[in-house]
CSV table of C-alpha atoms and ligand atoms in Angstrom, one decimal:
chain,number,residue,atom,x,y,z
S,7,MET,CA,-20.6,-20.1,22.2
S,8,SER,CA,-19.3,-19.1,18.9
S,9,VAL,CA,-21.0,-20.5,15.8
S,10,PRO,CA,-18.7,-22.9,13.9
S,11,GLU,CA,-18.0,-22.9,10.2
S,12,PRO,CA,-20.8,-24.1,8.1
S,13,ASP,CA,-20.0,-26.8,5.5
S,14,GLY,CA,-20.0,-26.1,1.8
S,15,LEU,CA,-21.5,-23.3,-0.3
S,16,HIS,CA,-23.7,-21.0,1.7
S,17,ARG,CA,-24.7,-17.3,2.3
S,18,ARG,CA,-24.2,-15.4,5.5
S,19,ARG,CA,-26.2,-12.4,6.7
S,20,ASN,CA,-24.6,-9.2,8.1
S,21,PRO,CA,-26.8,-8.2,11.0
S,22,LEU,CA,-25.4,-4.6,11.0
S,23,THR,CA,-26.7,-3.9,7.5
S,24,GLY,CA,-29.0,-6.7,6.6
S,25,ARG,CA,-26.9,-7.5,3.5
S,26,TRP,CA,-25.9,-11.1,2.5
S,27,VAL,CA,-22.6,-12.5,1.3
S,28,LEU,CA,-22.1,-15.7,-0.8
S,29,VAL,CA,-19.3,-17.9,0.6
S,30,CYS,CA,-17.6,-20.1,-2.0
S,31,ALA,CA,-14.5,-21.3,-0.2
S,32,GLN,CA,-13.1,-23.6,-2.9
S,33,ARG,CA,-12.8,-20.8,-5.4
S,34,ASN,CA,-9.5,-19.5,-4.0
S,35,ALA,CA,-7.8,-22.4,-5.6
S,36,ARG,CA,-8.6,-21.2,-9.1
S,37,PRO,CA,-5.8,-20.2,-11.5
S,38,TRP,CA,-4.9,-16.5,-11.7
S,39,GLN,CA,-3.6,-14.9,-14.9
S,40,GLY,CA,-5.1,-11.5,-14.3
S,41,GLU,CA,-3.7,-8.3,-13.0
S,42,VAL,CA,-0.8,-8.4,-10.6
S,43,SER,CA,-0.7,-5.1,-8.8
S,44,VAL,CA,2.6,-3.6,-7.8
S,45,GLY,CA,2.8,-3.1,-4.0
S,46,ASP,CA,4.0,0.2,-2.5
S,47,ALA,CA,7.7,0.5,-1.7
S,48,PRO,CA,8.1,0.9,2.1
S,49,GLN,CA,8.9,4.5,3.1
S,50,SER,CA,12.2,4.6,4.9
S,51,ALA,CA,12.9,8.4,5.2
S,52,LYS,CA,11.6,10.1,8.4
S,53,TYR,CA,11.3,13.3,6.4
S,54,ASP,CA,10.6,14.0,2.8
S,55,PRO,CA,11.2,17.5,1.6
S,56,HIS,CA,8.6,17.1,-1.2
S,57,CYS,CA,5.8,15.8,1.1
S,58,TYR,CA,2.8,18.0,1.6
S,59,LEU,CA,2.2,16.6,5.0
S,60,CYS,CA,5.7,16.6,6.6
S,61,PRO,CA,6.3,19.1,9.4
S,62,GLY,CA,7.5,22.5,8.2
S,63,ASN,CA,6.6,21.8,4.5
S,64,ARG,CA,4.3,23.8,2.3
S,65,ARG,CA,0.9,22.3,1.4
S,66,VAL,CA,-0.7,22.5,-2.0
S,67,ASN,CA,-2.6,25.6,-1.2
S,68,GLY,CA,0.5,27.4,0.0
S,69,GLU,CA,-0.1,27.1,3.8
S,70,VAL,CA,3.0,25.9,5.8
S,71,ASN,CA,2.6,23.1,8.3
S,72,PRO,CA,3.9,23.8,11.8
S,73,VAL,CA,6.9,21.8,13.0
S,74,TYR,CA,4.5,19.4,14.8
S,75,ASP,CA,5.7,16.6,17.1
S,76,GLY,CA,2.6,14.5,17.6
S,77,PRO,CA,-0.6,14.1,15.5
S,78,TYR,CA,-1.4,17.2,13.5
S,79,VAL,CA,-4.9,18.0,12.3
S,80,PHE,CA,-5.8,20.6,9.7
S,81,ASP,CA,-8.8,21.6,7.6
S,82,ASN,CA,-8.7,19.7,4.2
S,83,ASP,CA,-7.6,22.1,1.5
S,84,PHE,CA,-9.9,20.4,-1.0
S,85,PRO,CA,-12.9,19.5,1.1
S,86,ALA,CA,-15.7,17.3,-0.3
S,87,LEU,CA,-18.1,18.8,2.3
S,88,GLY,CA,-18.4,22.4,3.4
S,89,PRO,CA,-20.9,24.9,4.8
S,90,ALA,CA,-24.5,24.5,3.6
S,91,GLY,CA,-24.6,25.0,-0.2
S,92,ALA,CA,-26.7,28.0,-1.4
S,93,ASP,CA,-30.3,27.7,-0.4
S,94,VAL,CA,-31.0,24.2,-1.6
S,95,GLU,CA,-33.5,22.7,0.8
S,96,HIS,CA,-34.9,19.2,0.9
S,97,ASP,CA,-37.5,19.6,-1.7
S,98,PRO,CA,-40.0,16.9,-2.1
S,99,ARG,CA,-41.4,18.8,-5.0
S,100,GLY,CA,-38.2,17.9,-6.9
S,101,SER,CA,-40.0,14.7,-7.8
S,102,THR,CA,-40.1,11.3,-6.1
S,103,LEU,CA,-37.8,10.0,-8.9
S,104,PHE,CA,-35.2,12.7,-8.6
S,105,SER,CA,-35.2,14.0,-5.0
S,106,PHE,CA,-32.3,15.8,-3.4
S,107,GLU,CA,-31.3,17.6,-0.3
S,108,ALA,CA,-28.7,20.1,0.7
S,109,VAL,CA,-25.6,18.9,2.5
S,110,GLN,CA,-23.4,20.6,5.0
S,111,GLY,CA,-20.1,19.3,6.5
S,112,HIS,CA,-16.5,19.8,7.5
S,113,CYS,CA,-13.4,17.8,6.3
S,114,ARG,CA,-10.2,17.5,8.3
S,115,VAL,CA,-6.9,15.7,7.7
S,116,VAL,CA,-5.1,13.9,10.5
S,117,CYS,CA,-1.3,13.4,10.2
S,118,TYR,CA,-0.6,10.5,12.6
S,119,SER,CA,2.9,11.6,13.5
S,120,PRO,CA,5.8,13.8,12.1
S,121,ASP,CA,7.5,10.6,10.9
S,122,HIS,CA,7.0,10.2,7.1
S,123,GLY,CA,8.0,6.6,7.2
S,124,ARG,CA,5.9,5.1,10.0
S,125,GLY,CA,2.2,4.2,9.6
S,126,LEU,CA,0.1,2.7,12.4
S,127,SER,CA,1.9,-0.6,12.0
S,128,ARG,CA,5.3,0.9,12.6
S,129,LEU,CA,4.4,3.5,15.3
S,130,PRO,CA,5.3,2.8,18.9
S,131,LYS,CA,2.2,2.1,21.1
S,132,ALA,CA,2.4,5.5,22.8
S,133,ASP,CA,2.2,7.2,19.4
S,134,ILE,CA,-0.8,5.1,18.4
S,135,ARG,CA,-2.4,6.1,21.6
S,136,ALA,CA,-1.9,9.7,20.7
S,137,VAL,CA,-3.7,9.0,17.4
S,138,VAL,CA,-6.6,7.4,19.3
S,139,ASP,CA,-6.9,10.5,21.5
S,140,THR,CA,-6.9,12.7,18.4
S,141,TRP,CA,-9.7,10.7,16.8
S,142,ALA,CA,-11.7,10.9,20.0
S,143,THR,CA,-11.2,14.7,20.5
S,144,GLU,CA,-11.9,15.5,16.9
S,145,SER,CA,-15.0,13.4,16.9
S,146,ALA,CA,-16.4,15.0,20.1
S,147,GLY,CA,-15.6,18.5,18.8
S,148,LEU,CA,-17.2,18.0,15.3
S,149,GLY,CA,-20.1,16.1,16.9
S,150,GLN,CA,-21.2,19.3,18.6
S,151,SER,CA,-22.4,20.6,15.3
S,152,HIS,CA,-22.7,17.6,13.0
S,153,ARG,CA,-24.9,14.5,13.1
S,154,TRP,CA,-22.2,12.3,11.9
S,155,VAL,CA,-18.4,12.3,12.2
S,156,GLN,CA,-16.6,9.8,9.9
S,157,VAL,CA,-13.0,9.0,10.9
S,158,PHE,CA,-11.2,7.0,8.3
S,159,GLU,CA,-7.9,6.1,6.6
S,160,ASN,CA,-7.1,5.0,3.1
S,161,LYS,CA,-3.8,3.2,3.4
S,162,GLY,CA,-1.7,2.5,0.3
S,163,SER,CA,-2.0,3.6,-3.3
S,164,MET,CA,-4.1,0.5,-4.0
S,165,MET,CA,-6.8,2.1,-1.8
S,166,GLY,CA,-6.5,5.6,-3.3
S,167,CYS,CA,-4.2,7.1,-0.7
S,168,SER,CA,-2.7,10.2,-2.2
S,169,ASN,CA,0.4,10.5,-0.1
S,170,PRO,CA,2.6,8.0,1.7
S,171,HIS,CA,2.9,10.2,4.8
S,172,PRO,CA,0.8,8.3,7.4
S,173,HIS,CA,-2.5,10.1,7.7
S,174,GLY,CA,-6.2,9.7,7.8
S,175,GLN,CA,-9.2,11.9,7.2
S,176,ILE,CA,-12.4,13.0,9.1
S,177,TRP,CA,-15.5,14.0,7.2
S,178,ALA,CA,-18.3,15.4,9.4
S,179,SER,CA,-21.7,15.9,8.0
S,180,GLY,CA,-25.2,17.1,8.9
S,181,HIS,CA,-26.7,14.0,7.4
S,182,LEU,CA,-26.4,10.4,8.4
S,183,PRO,CA,-24.6,8.7,5.4
S,184,ASP,CA,-26.2,5.6,3.9
S,185,GLU,CA,-23.9,2.9,5.3
S,186,VAL,CA,-24.3,4.3,8.8
S,187,ARG,CA,-28.1,4.7,8.4
S,188,LEU,CA,-28.3,1.0,7.9
S,189,GLU,CA,-26.1,0.2,10.9
S,190,ASP,CA,-28.1,2.6,13.0
S,191,GLN,CA,-31.4,1.0,12.0
S,192,HIS,CA,-30.2,-2.5,12.5
S,193,GLN,CA,-28.6,-1.9,15.9
S,194,ARG,CA,-31.8,-0.1,17.1
S,195,GLU,CA,-34.0,-2.9,15.9
S,196,TYR,CA,-31.8,-5.5,17.6
S,197,PHE,CA,-31.9,-3.6,20.8
S,198,ALA,CA,-35.6,-3.2,20.7
S,199,THR,CA,-36.1,-6.9,20.2
S,200,HIS,CA,-33.3,-8.4,22.5
S,201,GLY,CA,-32.7,-5.7,25.1
S,202,GLU,CA,-29.0,-5.8,24.4
S,203,SER,CA,-26.6,-4.1,22.0
S,204,LEU,CA,-26.1,-6.1,18.8
S,205,LEU,CA,-22.3,-5.7,18.9
S,206,CYS,CA,-22.1,-6.5,22.7
S,207,ALA,CA,-23.8,-9.7,21.8
S,208,VAL,CA,-21.4,-10.3,18.9
S,209,ALA,CA,-18.3,-9.7,21.1
S,210,ARG,CA,-19.6,-12.0,23.8
S,211,GLU,CA,-20.4,-14.8,21.3
S,212,GLU,CA,-17.1,-14.4,19.3
S,213,PHE,CA,-14.7,-14.2,22.2
S,214,ALA,CA,-12.1,-17.0,21.9
S,215,GLY,CA,-14.0,-18.5,18.9
S,216,PRO,CA,-12.9,-19.5,15.5
S,217,ARG,CA,-13.1,-16.0,14.0
S,218,GLN,CA,-11.1,-14.3,16.7
S,219,VAL,CA,-7.8,-12.7,15.6
S,220,TRP,CA,-6.7,-11.0,18.8
S,221,ALA,CA,-8.2,-10.0,22.2
S,222,ASN,CA,-7.1,-8.2,25.3
S,223,SER,CA,-9.2,-7.3,28.3
S,224,HIS,CA,-10.9,-4.4,26.5
S,225,TRP,CA,-10.9,-5.2,22.8
S,226,LEU,CA,-11.7,-8.0,20.4
S,227,VAL,CA,-10.6,-8.3,16.8
S,228,ILE,CA,-12.5,-10.7,14.6
S,229,VAL,CA,-13.0,-11.5,11.0
S,230,PRO,CA,-16.7,-11.0,11.2
S,231,TRP,CA,-19.1,-13.9,10.3
S,232,TRP,CA,-20.3,-11.7,7.4
S,233,ALA,CA,-16.9,-10.4,6.1
S,234,THR,CA,-17.0,-9.7,2.4
S,235,TRP,CA,-13.3,-8.6,1.9
S,236,PRO,CA,-10.9,-11.6,2.2
S,237,PHE,CA,-9.1,-10.3,5.4
S,238,GLU,CA,-11.7,-7.8,6.6
S,239,THR,CA,-11.7,-7.4,10.4
S,240,LEU,CA,-14.0,-5.7,13.0
S,241,VAL,CA,-12.4,-4.1,16.1
S,242,LEU,CA,-15.0,-4.3,18.9
S,243,PRO,CA,-14.9,-3.2,22.6
S,244,ARG,CA,-15.7,-5.9,25.1
S,245,HIS,CA,-17.4,-3.5,27.4
S,246,SER,CA,-20.1,-0.9,26.7
S,247,ALA,CA,-18.7,2.1,24.8
S,248,PRO,CA,-21.0,4.0,22.3
S,249,ARG,CA,-18.3,6.4,21.0
S,250,LEU,CA,-14.5,6.8,20.9
S,251,GLU,CA,-14.7,9.7,23.4
S,252,ALA,CA,-16.4,7.5,25.9
S,253,LEU,CA,-13.3,5.3,26.2
S,254,ASP,CA,-11.4,5.6,29.5
S,255,GLU,CA,-7.6,5.7,29.8
S,256,ASP,CA,-7.2,1.9,30.1
S,257,ALA,CA,-9.5,1.2,27.1
S,258,ARG,CA,-7.5,3.7,25.0
S,259,ASP,CA,-4.2,2.1,25.9
S,260,ALA,CA,-5.7,-1.3,25.2
S,261,LEU,CA,-6.9,0.0,21.8
S,262,ALA,CA,-3.4,1.2,20.9
S,263,GLU,CA,-2.1,-2.2,21.7
S,264,THR,CA,-4.9,-3.8,19.6
S,265,LEU,CA,-4.2,-1.6,16.6
S,266,HIS,CA,-0.5,-2.4,16.9
S,267,GLN,CA,-1.3,-6.1,16.9
S,268,LEU,CA,-3.7,-6.0,14.0
S,269,THR,CA,-1.7,-3.7,11.7
S,270,ARG,CA,1.5,-5.6,12.3
S,271,ARG,CA,-0.3,-8.9,11.6
S,272,TYR,CA,-1.6,-7.4,8.4
S,273,ASP,CA,1.9,-6.3,7.3
S,274,GLN,CA,3.3,-9.8,8.1
S,275,LEU,CA,0.6,-11.7,6.3
S,276,PHE,CA,2.0,-11.0,2.8
S,277,SER,CA,5.2,-9.4,3.9
S,278,CYS,CA,4.2,-5.9,2.6
S,279,GLU,CA,2.9,-2.5,3.7
S,280,PHE,CA,-0.7,-3.9,3.9
S,281,PRO,CA,-3.2,-1.7,2.2
S,282,TYR,CA,-6.7,-1.1,3.6
S,283,SER,CA,-9.5,1.4,4.1
S,284,MET,CA,-10.4,1.6,7.8
S,285,GLY,CA,-12.8,3.7,9.8
S,286,TRP,CA,-14.8,4.2,13.0
S,287,HIS,CA,-18.5,4.0,13.5
S,288,GLY,CA,-20.0,5.3,16.8
S,289,ALA,CA,-23.4,6.5,17.9
S,290,PRO,CA,-24.7,9.4,15.8
S,291,TYR,CA,-24.6,12.7,17.6
S,292,THR,CA,-28.3,13.3,17.5
S,293,GLN,CA,-29.0,10.0,19.2
S,294,GLN,CA,-30.7,10.3,22.6
S,295,ASP,CA,-30.6,6.6,23.6
S,296,LEU,CA,-27.0,5.4,23.2
S,297,ARG,CA,-27.6,1.8,24.5
S,298,PRO,CA,-28.0,0.2,21.0
S,299,TRP,CA,-24.7,1.5,19.8
S,300,GLN,CA,-21.1,0.1,20.3
S,301,VAL,CA,-18.2,2.0,18.8
S,302,HIS,CA,-16.3,-0.2,16.3
S,303,ALA,CA,-13.7,0.0,13.5
S,304,HIS,CA,-14.0,-1.8,10.2
S,305,PHE,CA,-10.8,-2.7,8.3
S,306,TYR,CA,-11.4,-3.4,4.6
S,307,PRO,CA,-8.2,-4.6,3.0
S,308,PRO,CA,-8.3,-5.4,-0.7
S,309,LEU,CA,-5.6,-8.2,-0.9
S,310,LEU,CA,-6.6,-11.8,-1.5
S,311,ARG,CA,-3.5,-14.0,-2.1
S,312,SER,CA,-0.4,-12.0,-2.0
S,313,ALA,CA,1.0,-8.5,-1.8
S,314,THR,CA,0.0,-8.0,-5.4
S,315,VAL,CA,-3.1,-10.0,-6.1
S,316,ARG,CA,-6.3,-8.3,-4.9
S,317,LYS,CA,-9.9,-9.2,-4.6
S,318,PHE,CA,-12.0,-7.5,-7.2
S,319,MET,CA,-15.6,-6.6,-6.2
S,320,VAL,CA,-16.8,-6.7,-9.8
S,321,GLY,CA,-19.4,-8.5,-11.9
S,322,TYR,CA,-21.5,-10.6,-9.5
S,323,GLU,CA,-20.7,-8.4,-6.5
S,324,MET,CA,-21.8,-5.3,-8.4
S,325,LEU,CA,-24.9,-6.8,-9.9
S,326,ALA,CA,-26.0,-9.4,-7.4
S,327,GLU,CA,-24.4,-9.7,-4.0
S,328,ALA,CA,-21.0,-9.8,-2.3
S,329,GLN,CA,-19.1,-13.0,-2.6
S,330,ARG,CA,-15.9,-14.3,-0.9
S,331,ASP,CA,-13.4,-16.9,-1.8
S,332,LEU,CA,-12.1,-18.0,1.6
S,333,THR,CA,-14.1,-18.5,4.7
S,334,ALA,CA,-14.0,-16.0,7.6
S,335,GLU,CA,-12.6,-18.8,9.8
S,336,ASP,CA,-9.7,-19.4,7.5
S,337,ALA,CA,-8.8,-15.8,7.2
S,338,ALA,CA,-9.0,-15.4,11.0
S,339,ARG,CA,-6.8,-18.4,11.6
S,340,ARG,CA,-4.2,-17.1,9.3
S,341,LEU,CA,-4.1,-13.7,11.0
S,342,ARG,CA,-4.3,-15.3,14.5
S,343,GLU,CA,-1.4,-17.7,13.9
S,344,LEU,CA,1.1,-15.0,12.9
S,345,THR,CA,3.4,-13.9,15.7
S,346,VAL,CA,3.9,-10.2,16.2
S,347,PRO,CA,7.4,-8.9,17.1
S,348,ILE,CA,7.4,-6.5,20.1
A,13,LIG,P1,-6.1,10.7,1.0
A,13,LIG,O1,-4.7,10.3,0.9
A,13,LIG,O2,-6.9,9.6,1.7
A,13,LIG,O3,-6.7,11.2,-0.3
A,13,LIG,O4,-6.1,12.0,2.0
A,13,LIG,C1,-5.4,13.1,1.8
A,13,LIG,C2,-6.2,14.3,1.9
A,13,LIG,O5,-5.3,15.4,2.1
A,13,LIG,C3,-7.0,14.6,0.6
A,13,LIG,O6,-8.4,14.7,1.0
A,13,LIG,C4,-5.8,16.6,1.5
A,13,LIG,C5,-6.5,16.0,0.2
A,13,LIG,O7,-7.5,16.8,-0.2
A,13,LIG,N1,-4.7,17.4,1.2
A,13,LIG,C6,-4.7,18.7,1.7
A,13,LIG,O8,-5.7,19.1,2.3
A,13,LIG,N2,-3.7,19.6,1.5
A,13,LIG,C7,-2.5,19.2,0.8
A,13,LIG,O9,-1.6,20.0,0.6
A,13,LIG,C8,-2.4,17.8,0.3
A,13,LIG,C9,-3.5,16.9,0.5
A,14,LIG,ZN1,5.8,13.4,4.9
């Protein structure tokens, strides 16, 4: 049984990270005379001759993209991570105050489709499925030589996306990044105590509950109990699946349908190209025991009240803890009650 909405001011704990969020539902009614951001204009052209990512066009470094007809993946021309730097080793002698370690990694860019004007929310389901397959194949490939493979997308200029051509990124690294280290630790601790995967338990408890946005036989979309961003969602498998590449054909088709449902609902919510950062977390590649882990996607959209008014994670959030202005249950209900055109 899903836990109902608590009354009044309270804090909620995120069992994946151990962090807390302060929930002050009544604050969303406060007057707003601050920044009103300008939303992105929808891209209507299928092809833009000036786009670095369109098929057949020249990228910044001079390389020419092939005339691709499905997802297209290439090595990032400006990678944040590369082969191990010089001979910097983890050096505890550095000092306990100023320690450091060498990092090694590989960065790729994934163009979702040749169509410059169609992001995930506008792609047909078969094309979203092709993106799912690409994420899975790339993760498995990079996972052979990296401990962590981070698949993600920054959508919209509000989230720092550098180009409107629908695309995401993959950063693989030899180290386990901080956010994931926390999720790994908490999922393992939960499994050791309860003998069940934490996110399997969450999916079971939340199915058909007040925080559900959408479900099919394989997937569940919820505004998590511990959401910090106003319309944050978590995409969870309803059956055991530690990584994207473990998903069978049916689960991948069902995921394409789920992403179609979620991203279309997002666009409808404020009648705009809904911005977000999203990404996938699955079992780290050095992990022997995969049972604690469930693959899942986090969607972190910045918008609060309209296409132009965003939530700022500033003063209290930076200095004390996350705080949200509407409850997870309200956000879920608003997303759930939208109808999605076929
Ligand atoms: P973002 O929009 O999330 O920044 O992702 C775009 C990435 O694409 C960015 O990391 C890369 C940028 O380095 N890129 C290339 O590798 N080549 C190009 O010609 C343009 C952008
Ligand atoms: Zn383009």
